[in-house]
Coordinates of C-alpha atoms in Angstrom, one line a residue:
Chain K
M1381 CA 57.0 255.0 47.6
A1382 CA 56.4 256.8 50.8
T1383 CA 56.7 260.5 52.3
K1384 CA 60.1 261.0 54.0
N1385 CA 60.1 264.8 56.5
Y1386 CA 63.5 265.5 55.5
S1387 CA 64.6 268.3 59.0
G1388 CA 60.5 269.4 58.1
I1389 CA 60.4 268.9 53.9
E1390 CA 58.0 266.7 53.5
V1391 CA 58.5 265.1 49.8
E1392 CA 57.7 262.0 48.9
V1393 CA 60.5 259.1 47.6
D1394 CA 60.5 255.5 46.0
D1395 CA 62.0 252.8 47.6
D1396 CA 65.6 253.5 47.5
G1397 CA 65.5 257.5 49.5
H1398 CA 65.2 259.4 45.9
L1399 CA 62.3 262.1 45.2
V1400 CA 59.5 260.6 42.9
D1401 CA 58.6 264.3 41.2
R1402 CA 61.6 266.1 40.1
S1403 CA 59.8 269.7 41.0
T1404 CA 59.8 269.0 44.8
W1405 CA 63.5 269.4 44.3
S1406 CA 65.6 273.0 45.7
K1407 CA 68.2 273.6 47.3
E1408 CA 67.7 273.9 51.3
L1409 CA 65.3 269.8 50.6
A1410 CA 69.4 269.4 49.2
E1411 CA 70.9 270.7 52.2
A1412 CA 68.8 268.2 54.0
I1413 CA 68.6 265.2 51.9
A1414 CA 73.1 265.7 52.7
K1415 CA 72.7 265.6 56.1
D1416 CA 70.8 262.8 56.5
E1417 CA 73.3 261.3 53.8
G1418 CA 76.3 261.7 56.9
I1419 CA 77.3 265.3 55.0
E1420 CA 76.9 268.0 57.4
A1421 CA 77.0 270.5 55.5
L1422 CA 76.8 271.3 51.6
T1423 CA 81.1 273.0 50.0
D1424 CA 81.1 274.5 46.5
K1425 CA 83.2 271.3 45.6
H1426 CA 79.8 269.3 46.3
W1427 CA 77.7 272.0 44.4
T1428 CA 80.1 271.3 41.7
V1429 CA 79.5 268.1 41.2
L1430 CA 75.6 268.3 42.1
E1431 CA 74.8 271.1 38.9
F1432 CA 77.2 269.5 36.4
M1433 CA 74.6 266.0 37.7
R1434 CA 71.6 268.0 37.1
K1435 CA 72.5 269.4 34.2
V1436 CA 73.6 266.8 32.1
Y1437 CA 70.1 264.5 33.4
D1438 CA 68.2 267.3 31.8
E1439 CA 69.9 267.5 28.6
E1440 CA 70.1 263.1 28.4
G1441 CA 67.5 262.5 29.7
S1442 CA 70.1 260.0 32.7
A1443 CA 72.1 260.8 35.9
P1444 CA 75.9 261.3 33.5
S1445 CA 78.0 258.7 34.6
M1446 CA 81.5 258.5 37.3
R1447 CA 83.0 258.2 34.7
K1448 CA 82.0 261.4 32.8
I1449 CA 81.8 263.0 36.5
N1450 CA 85.1 261.7 36.6
K1451 CA 86.1 263.9 33.3
Q1452 CA 84.6 266.6 32.6
S1453 CA 82.8 268.2 36.1
G1454 CA 86.0 269.0 37.4
V1455 CA 85.8 267.0 40.3
N1456 CA 87.9 263.1 40.0
T1457 CA 86.8 260.6 41.4
K1458 CA 89.1 260.4 44.6
E1459 CA 87.9 262.8 45.4
L1460 CA 84.0 262.3 44.9
Y1461 CA 84.3 259.5 46.6
S1462 CA 85.9 261.8 49.7
L1463 CA 82.9 264.3 49.1
F1464 CA 79.9 261.3 48.7
P1465 CA 81.4 258.2 50.6
D1466 CA 80.3 255.5 50.5
G1467 CA 78.7 255.0 46.6
P1468 CA 79.1 258.2 45.4
A1469 CA 76.2 257.7 41.9
K1470 CA 73.7 257.2 44.2
K1471 CA 74.4 259.3 46.9
A1472 CA 75.6 262.1 45.0
A1473 CA 72.0 261.4 42.8
R1474 CA 70.2 261.0 46.0
I1475 CA 71.2 264.7 47.1
A1476 CA 70.6 266.3 43.2
G1477 CA 66.6 265.1 43.2
L1478 CA 68.1 262.2 40.6
P1479 CA 66.5 258.9 39.9
K1480 CA 69.4 256.0 40.7
P1481 CA 72.0 253.9 38.0
K1482 CA 69.6 251.9 36.3
G1483 CA 70.0 248.4 33.8
C1484 CA 67.8 247.9 32.2
I1485 CA 66.7 245.2 34.0
Chain L
M445 CA 76.3 260.2 -14.3
E446 CA 78.7 260.2 -11.5
K447 CA 77.2 258.2 -8.5
K448 CA 76.0 259.4 -5.7
N449 CA 78.7 257.6 -2.8
F450 CA 76.9 255.9 0.0
V451 CA 79.5 254.8 3.0
I452 CA 79.0 252.0 6.0
L453 CA 81.7 252.0 8.2
G454 CA 81.4 248.2 10.3
A455 CA 79.9 245.6 8.5
G456 CA 78.4 243.8 12.1
T457 CA 75.3 243.3 12.7
A458 CA 73.8 246.8 11.9
G459 CA 76.6 248.3 9.9
T460 CA 75.3 244.2 6.8
M461 CA 70.9 245.1 7.4
M462 CA 71.5 249.0 6.2
A463 CA 74.1 247.5 3.4
N464 CA 71.3 244.7 2.8
K465 CA 68.5 247.0 4.1
L466 CA 69.5 249.9 1.1
A467 CA 71.4 247.9 -1.4
G468 CA 66.6 247.5 -1.8
R469 CA 65.7 250.9 -1.9
L470 CA 68.3 252.9 -3.4
E471 CA 68.5 253.5 -6.9
T472 CA 71.5 251.4 -8.6
S473 CA 71.8 253.7 -11.1
E474 CA 72.8 256.6 -8.7
W475 CA 74.5 255.1 -6.0
K476 CA 77.4 253.0 -5.3
I477 CA 77.5 250.8 -2.2
T478 CA 80.7 251.0 -0.2
V479 CA 80.7 249.3 3.0
I480 CA 83.9 248.4 5.5
D481 CA 85.7 246.4 8.1
R482 CA 89.1 246.2 8.7
D483 CA 88.1 242.4 9.8
E484 CA 86.6 239.9 7.1
K485 CA 84.9 237.2 9.6
H486 CA 82.1 238.3 11.4
Y487 CA 81.0 236.8 14.7
Y488 CA 77.4 235.8 16.1
Q489 CA 78.4 237.9 19.4
P490 CA 74.6 236.5 21.0
G491 CA 76.3 233.0 20.6
F492 CA 80.4 234.9 22.6
L493 CA 78.3 233.1 26.3
F494 CA 77.7 230.0 25.2
I495 CA 81.9 229.7 24.2
P496 CA 83.7 228.7 27.8
F497 CA 79.8 226.2 29.1
G498 CA 81.0 224.2 25.8
T499 CA 77.9 224.9 24.0
Y500 CA 78.7 225.8 21.0
K501 CA 82.2 225.3 20.0
P502 CA 84.1 228.8 18.6
E503 CA 83.6 228.0 14.9
D504 CA 79.8 227.5 15.3
V505 CA 80.2 231.6 15.5
V506 CA 82.4 233.0 13.0
K507 CA 80.7 233.1 8.6
N508 CA 83.2 235.3 6.4
K509 CA 81.3 238.8 6.2
R510 CA 81.5 238.9 2.1
D511 CA 78.5 236.2 2.0
F512 CA 76.4 238.8 3.7
L513 CA 76.9 241.9 2.1
P514 CA 75.4 242.5 -1.1
K515 CA 76.1 241.9 -4.2
E516 CA 76.4 245.3 -5.7
A517 CA 78.0 246.7 -2.6
E518 CA 81.8 247.3 -2.4
F519 CA 83.6 245.7 0.1
L520 CA 86.9 247.3 1.4
I521 CA 88.9 245.4 4.0
G522 CA 91.5 247.9 5.8
E523 CA 91.6 250.0 9.0
I524 CA 89.5 253.2 9.2
E525 CA 91.9 256.1 11.1
K526 CA 89.2 259.5 10.7
I527 CA 86.7 260.8 9.4
E528 CA 87.0 264.0 8.3
T529 CA 82.8 265.3 8.2
E530 CA 84.3 269.0 6.8
K531 CA 85.9 266.9 3.2
N532 CA 82.9 264.6 3.5
Q533 CA 85.9 261.8 3.1
V534 CA 87.1 258.9 5.2
I535 CA 90.5 258.3 5.0
L536 CA 91.8 254.6 5.8
K537 CA 95.2 254.2 7.6
D538 CA 96.8 252.6 4.3
E539 CA 95.8 256.1 3.6
K540 CA 93.4 255.6 0.9
K541 CA 90.8 258.0 0.7
I542 CA 86.8 258.1 0.8
S543 CA 84.2 260.4 0.2
Y544 CA 80.6 259.9 1.2
D545 CA 77.6 262.0 0.0
I546 CA 76.6 260.1 2.9
L547 CA 78.0 258.0 6.2
L548 CA 76.7 255.4 8.1
I549 CA 79.0 255.1 11.1
S550 CA 77.9 251.3 12.5
T551 CA 81.6 250.3 13.9
G552 CA 79.9 249.3 17.4
C553 CA 82.3 248.6 20.6
D554 CA 85.0 246.0 22.8
I555 CA 86.0 245.9 25.5
S556 CA 88.9 248.4 26.5
L557 CA 91.3 246.5 28.9
N558 CA 93.7 250.0 29.1
E559 CA 90.5 252.0 31.3
T560 CA 92.0 248.9 34.8
E561 CA 94.5 249.7 36.0
G562 CA 96.4 245.6 36.4
L563 CA 93.9 244.1 34.3
K564 CA 96.1 243.3 31.3
G565 CA 98.3 242.4 33.9
E566 CA 100.0 239.2 34.7
L567 CA 96.9 237.3 35.6
W568 CA 95.4 237.8 32.8
Q569 CA 94.0 234.8 30.3
K570 CA 95.9 233.0 33.1
D571 CA 93.6 233.4 36.1
I572 CA 91.3 236.4 34.6
F573 CA 89.2 236.3 31.1
D574 CA 86.5 237.9 29.4
F575 CA 83.8 236.3 27.2
Y576 CA 82.9 239.8 25.1
T577 CA 85.6 239.0 22.5
F578 CA 85.5 235.7 19.9
D579 CA 89.2 235.1 21.1
G580 CA 88.3 235.7 24.7
A581 CA 85.1 233.1 25.1
S582 CA 88.1 230.6 24.2
K583 CA 90.8 230.6 26.3
L584 CA 87.9 230.4 28.8
A585 CA 86.1 227.4 27.5
E586 CA 90.2 225.7 27.3
K587 CA 90.5 227.3 31.9
F588 CA 87.1 225.7 32.6
K589 CA 87.9 222.1 31.0
T590 CA 90.1 221.9 34.2
W591 CA 89.3 224.6 36.8
E592 CA 88.5 222.4 39.4
G593 CA 86.4 225.3 41.7
G594 CA 87.3 228.1 44.5
R595 CA 85.7 231.8 43.7
L596 CA 84.4 233.1 41.1
V597 CA 84.0 236.1 40.4
L598 CA 81.7 238.3 37.5
N599 CA 82.6 241.7 38.4
V600 CA 81.1 244.9 35.7
A601 CA 84.4 247.6 35.1
E602 CA 81.0 249.9 34.9
M603 CA 78.2 251.0 32.8
P604 CA 76.8 251.3 29.5
I605 CA 77.9 247.9 28.7
K606 CA 76.6 246.0 25.4
C607 CA 74.4 242.9 25.8
P608 CA 73.5 243.7 29.6
V609 CA 72.1 241.5 30.5
A610 CA 75.0 238.7 29.5
P611 CA 76.6 239.1 32.4
L612 CA 73.2 237.4 34.2
E613 CA 73.4 233.8 31.9
F614 CA 76.1 234.1 32.5
L615 CA 75.5 233.5 36.0
F616 CA 72.9 231.5 35.2
L617 CA 75.1 229.1 33.3
A618 CA 77.9 228.8 35.4
D619 CA 76.0 227.6 38.2
E620 CA 73.9 224.8 35.8
F621 CA 77.3 224.2 33.9
F622 CA 78.8 223.2 37.4
T623 CA 75.8 221.8 38.6
K624 CA 76.5 218.7 36.2
K625 CA 80.2 218.4 36.4
G626 CA 79.7 217.9 40.0
I627 CA 81.8 221.0 41.2
R628 CA 79.4 223.0 42.0
D629 CA 80.1 223.1 45.7
K630 CA 83.5 223.6 45.4
V631 CA 82.6 227.1 42.5
E632 CA 81.6 229.7 44.8
I633 CA 79.9 231.9 41.9
H634 CA 80.2 236.1 42.7
Y635 CA 78.2 238.8 40.7
V636 CA 79.6 242.3 42.1
T637 CA 78.8 245.6 40.4
P638 CA 78.9 249.1 40.2
L639 CA 74.7 249.2 40.0
P640 CA 72.3 249.4 43.2
G641 CA 70.8 246.0 42.2
A642 CA 71.2 242.7 40.0
F643 CA 68.1 244.0 39.2
T644 CA 67.1 247.3 38.5
K645 CA 63.6 248.1 37.1
P646 CA 60.5 247.1 39.2
K647 CA 58.9 244.6 37.6
A648 CA 61.5 242.6 36.8
S649 CA 63.2 242.8 40.3
K650 CA 59.9 241.5 42.1
V651 CA 59.3 239.1 39.0
L652 CA 63.2 238.2 39.6
G653 CA 64.5 239.8 43.1
N654 CA 65.3 236.4 44.8
L655 CA 66.7 234.3 41.3
L656 CA 70.5 235.2 42.5
Q657 CA 69.9 233.8 45.6
E658 CA 67.5 230.6 45.1
K659 CA 70.7 229.7 42.6
G660 CA 73.5 230.3 45.7
I661 CA 75.2 232.7 43.4
K662 CA 77.0 235.2 45.9
L663 CA 75.6 239.2 44.7
T664 CA 77.9 242.5 45.4
T665 CA 76.4 246.1 43.8
E666 CA 77.7 249.4 44.2
F667 CA 81.6 248.1 43.3
D668 CA 83.0 250.7 41.2
I669 CA 86.4 248.8 40.4
G670 CA 89.7 251.0 40.2
S671 CA 92.3 247.8 39.7
V672 CA 92.8 244.4 39.9
D673 CA 96.0 243.5 42.3
N674 CA 97.7 240.9 40.8
E675 CA 100.0 239.8 43.1
K676 CA 96.2 240.1 46.3
K677 CA 94.5 238.2 43.6
Q678 CA 91.6 240.5 44.8
I679 CA 89.7 243.2 42.2
V680 CA 90.3 247.1 44.5
S681 CA 87.3 249.3 44.0
Y682 CA 88.1 253.6 44.2
D683 CA 87.1 253.4 47.9
D684 CA 89.5 250.8 48.7
K685 CA 86.6 247.6 49.2
R686 CA 88.8 244.7 48.4
I687 CA 87.1 241.2 46.5
D688 CA 89.0 238.0 46.8
F689 CA 88.8 235.8 43.3
D690 CA 90.5 233.2 42.2
L691 CA 88.6 233.4 38.7
L692 CA 87.9 236.1 37.3
V693 CA 85.4 236.6 34.6
M694 CA 85.7 241.2 33.9
I695 CA 83.5 242.8 32.0
P696 CA 85.7 245.6 31.0
T697 CA 85.4 249.1 30.3
N698 CA 82.7 249.1 26.4
M699 CA 84.2 252.0 23.8
G700 CA 83.3 253.4 20.9
D701 CA 85.6 252.0 18.6
K702 CA 88.4 254.0 18.1
V703 CA 88.1 256.4 14.6
A704 CA 85.5 258.6 16.2
E705 CA 88.2 259.8 19.0
N706 CA 90.5 260.1 16.2
S707 CA 88.0 262.8 14.1
G708 CA 86.3 264.4 17.5
L709 CA 83.6 262.9 17.0
G710 CA 82.1 260.9 19.7
D711 CA 82.0 261.9 23.5
E712 CA 83.7 261.2 26.7
L713 CA 82.9 257.0 25.9
N714 CA 83.6 257.1 22.0
Y715 CA 80.1 256.3 21.6
I716 CA 78.4 259.4 18.6
P717 CA 76.2 261.5 20.1
T718 CA 72.0 260.8 18.3
E719 CA 69.3 261.4 17.6
K720 CA 67.0 259.3 19.7
H721 CA 64.5 259.7 17.4
T722 CA 65.6 259.7 14.1
L723 CA 68.9 258.4 14.1
Q724 CA 71.0 260.9 12.3
S725 CA 74.4 262.2 13.7
K726 CA 73.6 264.8 16.2
D727 CA 76.7 267.6 14.4
H728 CA 76.3 265.7 10.4
K729 CA 72.8 266.3 8.5
N730 CA 74.6 263.4 6.1
I731 CA 76.0 261.2 8.9
F732 CA 74.2 258.3 10.3
V733 CA 74.6 256.1 13.3
A734 CA 72.8 252.6 14.3
G735 CA 74.8 249.4 16.3
D736 CA 76.6 249.5 19.2
A737 CA 78.2 253.2 18.4
T738 CA 75.0 255.3 19.0
N739 CA 74.7 257.1 22.7
L740 CA 70.7 256.7 22.2
P741 CA 70.2 255.8 25.8
S742 CA 68.4 252.5 24.9
S743 CA 70.9 249.7 25.2
K744 CA 73.7 248.2 23.4
A745 CA 71.6 245.2 21.5
G746 CA 71.3 243.2 18.7
A747 CA 68.0 243.0 18.8
V748 CA 68.3 246.8 18.7
A749 CA 70.4 247.6 15.8
H750 CA 67.9 245.2 14.6
F751 CA 64.5 248.0 15.4
E752 CA 67.0 251.3 14.2
A753 CA 67.2 249.1 10.9
D754 CA 63.6 249.1 10.7
I755 CA 63.6 253.1 10.8
L756 CA 66.5 253.7 9.3
I757 CA 66.3 252.7 6.0
E758 CA 62.4 255.0 6.2
N759 CA 64.0 258.1 7.6
I760 CA 67.4 257.4 5.2
L761 CA 64.8 257.7 1.7
Q762 CA 62.7 260.6 2.9
F763 CA 66.1 262.4 4.2
I764 CA 67.7 261.7 0.2
R765 CA 64.7 262.5 -1.1
G766 CA 64.2 265.9 1.3
E767 CA 61.3 265.1 3.0
E768 CA 61.0 265.8 6.3
M769 CA 61.6 263.0 8.5
T770 CA 59.2 261.4 10.6
H771 CA 60.4 257.4 11.8
K772 CA 60.4 257.8 15.1
F773 CA 63.0 254.6 17.0
D774 CA 61.1 253.7 20.4
G775 CA 64.5 252.2 21.5
H776 CA 62.9 249.2 21.2
A777 CA 65.3 245.8 22.7
N778 CA 63.5 242.3 23.0
C779 CA 66.3 239.8 24.6
F780 CA 66.3 236.4 25.6
I781 CA 67.4 236.5 28.8
E782 CA 68.9 232.0 29.1
S783 CA 69.0 231.2 33.5
G784 CA 70.7 227.6 32.8
F785 CA 69.1 224.1 32.8
G786 CA 67.3 224.7 29.9
K787 CA 65.2 227.4 30.5
A788 CA 65.3 230.9 29.2
F789 CA 63.7 234.7 29.8
L790 CA 62.5 236.6 27.8
I791 CA 62.3 240.6 28.4
D792 CA 60.8 243.5 26.1
F793 CA 60.5 247.4 26.3
N794 CA 61.6 250.7 25.0
Y795 CA 62.8 254.0 26.0
D796 CA 60.1 254.5 28.0
T797 CA 58.8 251.8 29.6
E798 CA 60.4 249.2 31.4
P799 CA 59.9 245.0 30.7
L800 CA 56.6 243.6 31.5
P801 CA 55.1 240.6 31.3
G802 CA 52.7 239.0 28.4
K803 CA 53.1 237.5 25.1
F804 CA 55.4 237.2 22.8
P805 CA 54.7 238.6 19.5
L806 CA 51.3 237.2 20.1
P807 CA 50.3 239.0 22.9
F808 CA 48.1 236.1 25.2
V809 CA 48.7 233.7 22.7
G810 CA 52.6 233.8 22.4
P811 CA 54.8 231.3 22.1
F812 CA 56.4 233.2 24.2
D813 CA 56.4 234.8 27.6
L814 CA 57.1 238.2 28.1
L815 CA 59.1 238.5 32.3
K816 CA 59.1 234.3 33.1
E817 CA 61.4 231.0 32.9
S818 CA 59.8 228.8 30.0
R819 CA 61.6 225.9 28.3
V820 CA 59.6 228.0 25.3
N821 CA 62.6 230.7 26.1
H822 CA 65.1 228.8 25.8
F823 CA 64.5 226.7 22.6
G824 CA 64.0 230.1 21.2
K825 CA 67.0 231.7 22.4
H826 CA 69.0 229.8 20.7
M827 CA 66.9 229.3 17.5
F828 CA 67.7 232.2 16.6
R829 CA 70.8 232.3 15.5
W830 CA 69.3 230.0 12.5
V831 CA 67.8 233.2 12.2
Y832 CA 70.3 236.3 12.7
W833 CA 72.2 234.1 9.9
N834 CA 69.8 233.3 7.2
M835 CA 67.0 236.6 8.0
L836 CA 67.9 239.4 10.0
L837 CA 71.4 239.6 8.6
L838 CA 69.9 240.3 4.6
G839 CA 68.0 242.4 6.3
T840 CA 64.8 240.0 5.2
D841 CA 61.5 241.6 7.7
L842 CA 59.9 239.6 10.4
P843 CA 57.1 239.4 11.8
V844 CA 57.7 241.8 14.0
S845 CA 56.6 244.6 15.2
S846 CA 59.3 247.3 15.3
A847 CA 58.0 249.6 18.0
M848 CA 57.2 248.0 21.1
S849 CA 53.6 247.1 21.6
M850 CA 52.2 247.0 25.4
A851 CA 49.2 244.9 24.2
G852 CA 48.3 241.6 26.8
K853 CA 51.1 242.9 28.8
E854 CA 50.0 243.6 32.6
I855 CA 49.7 246.1 33.8
D856 CA 49.7 247.1 37.4
K857 CA 46.3 249.1 38.1
S858 CA 47.6 250.8 42.2
E859 CA 51.2 251.3 41.7
D860 CA 52.5 251.6 45.1

């Protein structure tokens, strides 16, 4: 665990760069993390995905799978990959302030 | 007086345990129990893992369902078409209608080949196999008898899958199998997973993190398979990453039974929205769900079904009496993980707590070691087959706590 500085905003992140405390998230922070992840600016489409993921996490206790995002968010898998290159599940989760996808072990 | 109907859909592990528990606790003068399943055979699914390597023969893991269901229950063999919740009835494919006062859905989950483009192509069951079905495991056993080596890729399509540790077990047993055959140097074992790591929980990662490397198993993470290229013998991710294989062992998308979709009951994978502590359906008060058919954030495993059943039987009885359901399932799972060469791990966890080191079932005494490799654990895994057929399925109470226990577990005092 460590403190990371995203464009001037300091937050606690775990070993994978995911936010430790969800309450420290803000839209401003999301934009800053996105820049750090190589996404210059978050478009409306990016936000559709991020807000969908945060809503599902609040309702179900875990971030949605790619299948769920594909079927229910209005953004399909191919688009997801172009919005969040290289592992959208993990990248989008980081930007949305959510934990990484986990197995049982 | 006409009896009330308790109907159970699916006579796998959860359905059979619950049928036996209900037969023991419901008043037979008041209740008729009906169990419906499409297949008269009961498969010991944890045994499928051992079939490709010749440790178990196919016939070791099959018995007749009827032999394990209570004599009080009527057992119907039939394909379930639809649940009409507004009419409290189940419709079978042959149009037979069965009314219920209370319904238990324990229809499990199964692999779905159609979800991955090209999976059921020309190479299916020639160079591409599964071991999550009886047929698949049996065919892979035949292939392994004569396969002389090459690139063995094990890929998990997407999560959740039932028995989420089985892919790791397969890798470790394959390492042992080919070593004993004397061709390990001719086999490249490559694990390709959509998860961010082979191990994703902090404690398990710390303890087991190097295991794949030590066994010379290659790892690719965050790979979301989009299709199989049968011509080039490659698996292709959604973002066009390609991995070559000579022999592909696939764990395809796992989905709940089609009856969920037909009835408008399930989520995008046909799992039934279930209240995570009481196991009551989120949408219908007189429907309960157990085993792999739920959408619970627990693992899909026989152990989970076992601990669910302990809680569910009590909640159902309270529900029948018009009382508040006070028993809470904590997501407890307890799973052996074969690690090859006569050893295994055991992990014990629930909704809130990751697998931690310790001893099971008795703190400090064991005899099983948690998050540690041992021969006793391996013995436990194989001995469990006897416990399954002779005690678990019959609804007999086992001397282990339904809820996960923290007793004797090693917790880091300073978490950094």
